[in-house]
């Protein structure tokens, strides 16, 4: 899924209702990036760097990072 961040919450609720497994949900997390190589921290979400680890993540990998969504 990709789109405006507010949409993610509602699409995730719909996917849960449709019993889509979290490991089958992929999210594009867009963050303001600066360096793009994991040095500046602008895109950091806890221990993830969107520029280096993403920008596409599996939902099940973000389970302990609710602020990512
Ligand atoms: S953009 Fe600088 S760490 Fe990701």
mmCIF file of C-alpha atoms and ligand atoms in Angstrom:
data_model
loop_
_atom_site.group_PDB
_atom_site.id
_atom_site.type_symbol
_atom_site.label_atom_id
_atom_site.label_comp_id
_atom_site.label_asym_id
_atom_site.label_seq_id
_atom_site.Cartn_x
_atom_site.Cartn_y
_atom_site.Cartn_z
ATOM 1 C CA UNK A 1 0.000 0.000 0.000
ATOM 2 C CA UNK A 2 1.090 3.501 -0.635
ATOM 3 C CA UNK A 3 -0.686 6.789 -0.224
ATOM 4 C CA UNK A 4 -1.374 9.469 2.359
ATOM 5 C CA UNK A 5 -0.449 8.320 5.896
ATOM 6 C CA UNK A 6 -3.999 8.839 7.225
ATOM 7 C CA UNK A 7 -5.219 6.236 4.730
ATOM 8 C CA UNK A 8 -2.972 3.491 6.145
ATOM 9 C CA UNK A 9 -4.900 3.147 9.398
ATOM 10 C CA UNK A 10 -8.193 2.553 7.595
ATOM 11 C CA UNK A 11 -6.777 0.262 4.930
ATOM 12 C CA UNK A 12 -5.052 -1.803 7.628
ATOM 13 C CA UNK A 13 -8.382 -2.145 9.460
ATOM 14 C CA UNK A 14 -10.042 -3.313 6.225
ATOM 15 C CA UNK A 15 -7.244 -5.787 5.504
ATOM 16 C CA UNK A 16 -7.487 -7.161 9.043
ATOM 17 C CA UNK A 17 -11.230 -7.568 8.599
ATOM 18 C CA UNK A 18 -10.561 -9.420 5.326
ATOM 19 C CA UNK A 19 -8.172 -11.675 7.284
ATOM 20 C CA UNK A 20 -5.126 -10.747 5.253
ATOM 21 C CA UNK A 21 -2.055 -11.984 7.104
ATOM 22 C CA UNK A 22 0.327 -9.237 8.354
ATOM 23 C CA UNK A 23 3.231 -10.898 6.548
ATOM 24 C CA UNK A 24 1.352 -10.393 3.271
ATOM 25 C CA UNK A 25 0.872 -6.643 3.772
ATOM 26 C CA UNK A 26 3.551 -4.378 2.345
ATOM 27 C CA UNK A 27 3.699 -0.673 3.161
ATOM 28 C CA UNK A 28 5.592 2.106 1.509
ATOM 29 C CA UNK A 29 6.721 4.425 4.312
ATOM 30 C CA UNK A 30 7.562 7.785 2.911
ATOM 31 C CA UNK A 31 9.634 10.039 5.113
ATOM 32 C CA UNK A 32 11.490 13.220 4.449
ATOM 33 C CA UNK A 33 14.947 12.093 3.506
ATOM 34 C CA UNK A 34 18.085 14.118 3.356
ATOM 35 C CA UNK A 35 21.255 12.072 2.935
ATOM 36 C CA UNK A 36 19.682 8.837 1.662
ATOM 37 C CA UNK A 37 22.569 6.753 3.007
ATOM 38 C CA UNK A 38 21.754 6.251 6.709
ATOM 39 C CA UNK A 39 23.889 9.056 8.125
ATOM 40 C CA UNK A 40 21.646 12.030 8.988
ATOM 41 C CA UNK A 41 18.787 10.280 10.811
ATOM 42 C CA UNK A 42 16.011 12.314 9.142
ATOM 43 C CA UNK A 43 14.163 9.185 8.112
ATOM 44 C CA UNK A 44 14.806 7.164 11.272
ATOM 45 C CA UNK A 45 11.905 5.337 12.938
ATOM 46 C CA UNK A 46 13.284 3.711 16.101
ATOM 47 C CA UNK A 47 15.869 1.252 14.779
ATOM 48 C CA UNK A 48 14.772 1.495 11.122
ATOM 49 C CA UNK A 49 16.182 3.835 8.512
ATOM 50 C CA UNK A 50 13.601 4.252 5.773
ATOM 51 C CA UNK A 51 16.310 5.204 3.276
ATOM 52 C CA UNK A 52 18.381 2.102 3.956
ATOM 53 C CA UNK A 53 15.905 -0.523 5.218
ATOM 54 C CA UNK A 54 12.940 0.476 3.036
ATOM 55 C CA UNK A 55 11.054 2.363 1.897
ATOM 56 C CA UNK A 56 8.906 -0.771 1.519
ATOM 57 C CA UNK A 57 8.350 -2.761 4.721
ATOM 58 C CA UNK A 58 6.289 -5.783 5.625
ATOM 59 C CA UNK A 59 3.627 -4.870 8.178
ATOM 60 C CA UNK A 60 4.642 -7.751 10.432
ATOM 61 C CA UNK A 61 8.165 -6.287 10.634
ATOM 62 C CA UNK A 62 6.754 -2.999 11.965
ATOM 63 C CA UNK A 63 4.680 -4.603 14.720
ATOM 64 C CA UNK A 64 6.738 -3.131 17.552
ATOM 65 C CA UNK A 65 6.960 0.273 15.852
ATOM 66 C CA UNK A 66 3.446 1.755 15.911
ATOM 67 C CA UNK A 67 4.754 5.287 15.268
ATOM 68 C CA UNK A 68 5.897 4.150 11.828
ATOM 69 C CA UNK A 69 2.312 4.313 10.603
HETATM 70 S S1 LIG B 1 17.862 10.117 4.862
HETATM 71 FE FE1 LIG B 1 19.557 10.372 6.149
HETATM 72 S S2 LIG B 1 19.458 8.628 7.389
HETATM 73 FE FE2 LIG B 1 17.888 8.297 5.973
#
